[in-house]
Amino acid sequence: PLWCGSDELPVASGLRTDRRELLISSVVEALPEARESSPRDSVWPFWAAIATSIMLIWSIFSPWAIVWGSIPIAITLIGWFWPKGIAEDES
């Protein structure tokens, strides 16, 4: 087993400090495989959650809530997933 080994395990190093990065590891052995940059802070997930909550509560009272509620959800999802024009992953 992994806990009985006397070998030193690798230490994660080289992560950037000027932006958020996640360390991707292998499933079985948990060895570091890659670095993935995390998205920047955004207000769009909050507004998408608010729009979804309003649509779900409204859909209890009217089936038209799905039709009309999908419009603000689509707007917030477009704003959330729209490319920001920041080429962080190229470096």
Coordinates of C-alpha atoms in Angstrom, one line a residue:
P1 CA 0.0 0.0 0.0
L2 CA 1.0 3.6 -0.5
W3 CA 1.2 4.4 3.3
C4 CA 3.7 1.6 3.9
G5 CA 6.3 2.9 1.4
S6 CA 9.4 4.5 2.7
D7 CA 10.1 6.4 -0.5
E8 CA 9.7 10.1 -0.4
L9 CA 6.6 11.3 -2.3
P10 CA 6.9 14.1 -4.8
V11 CA 6.1 17.6 -3.6
A12 CA 3.9 19.8 -5.8
S13 CA 6.0 22.8 -6.9
G14 CA 5.9 25.3 -9.7
L15 CA 2.4 26.5 -9.3
R16 CA 2.0 30.2 -10.1
T17 CA 1.3 32.7 -7.4
D18 CA -0.1 35.5 -9.5
R19 CA -3.2 33.5 -10.5
R20 CA -5.2 30.5 -9.3
E21 CA -4.1 27.1 -10.5
L22 CA -5.3 23.6 -9.7
L23 CA -3.0 20.6 -9.6
I24 CA -4.5 17.7 -11.6
S25 CA -3.4 14.3 -10.3
S26 CA -3.8 10.7 -11.4
V27 CA -6.8 8.8 -10.1
V28 CA -5.2 5.8 -8.5
E29 CA -1.7 6.9 -7.4
A30 CA -2.5 10.7 -6.9
L31 CA 0.7 11.6 -8.8
P32 CA 0.8 15.2 -10.2
E33 CA 0.0 15.2 -13.9
A34 CA -0.9 18.7 -15.0
R35 CA -1.7 22.2 -13.9
E36 CA -5.0 23.7 -14.8
S37 CA -5.7 27.4 -14.5
S38 CA -8.9 28.3 -12.5
P39 CA -11.2 30.9 -13.9
R40 CA -11.2 34.4 -12.5
D41 CA -13.8 35.8 -10.2
S42 CA -17.1 36.5 -11.9
V43 CA -20.6 37.7 -10.9
W44 CA -22.2 35.7 -13.7
P45 CA -22.6 32.4 -11.7
F46 CA -24.5 34.3 -9.0
W47 CA -26.9 35.9 -11.4
A48 CA -27.4 32.5 -13.2
A49 CA -28.3 30.9 -9.8
I50 CA -30.7 33.7 -9.0
A51 CA -32.4 33.4 -12.5
T52 CA -32.6 29.7 -12.1
S53 CA -34.1 29.9 -8.6
I54 CA -36.7 32.4 -9.8
M55 CA -37.6 30.3 -12.7
L56 CA -38.0 27.1 -10.6
I57 CA -40.2 28.9 -8.0
W58 CA -42.2 30.6 -10.7
S59 CA -42.7 27.2 -12.5
I60 CA -44.7 26.0 -9.5
F61 CA -47.4 28.5 -10.3
S62 CA -47.3 28.7 -14.1
P63 CA -45.9 26.5 -16.9
W64 CA -45.0 29.6 -18.8
A65 CA -42.2 30.2 -16.3
I66 CA -40.1 27.7 -18.2
V67 CA -40.5 29.6 -21.4
W68 CA -40.0 33.1 -20.0
G69 CA -37.5 32.1 -17.3
S70 CA -35.2 30.5 -19.8
I71 CA -34.5 33.9 -21.3
P72 CA -32.6 35.4 -18.3
I73 CA -30.9 32.1 -17.7
A74 CA -29.7 32.1 -21.3
I75 CA -28.4 35.6 -20.9
T76 CA -26.5 34.8 -17.7
L77 CA -25.0 31.6 -19.2
I78 CA -23.9 33.5 -22.3
G79 CA -22.2 36.1 -20.1
W80 CA -20.6 33.4 -17.9
F81 CA -19.2 31.3 -20.7
W82 CA -18.3 34.1 -23.1
P83 CA -14.5 34.3 -23.8
K84 CA -12.9 37.0 -21.8
G85 CA -10.1 37.7 -24.2
I86 CA -7.4 36.9 -21.6
A87 CA -4.8 34.4 -22.9
E88 CA -3.7 33.0 -19.5
D89 CA -3.2 29.4 -20.7
E90 CA -0.8 30.2 -23.5
S91 CA 2.1 30.9 -21.2

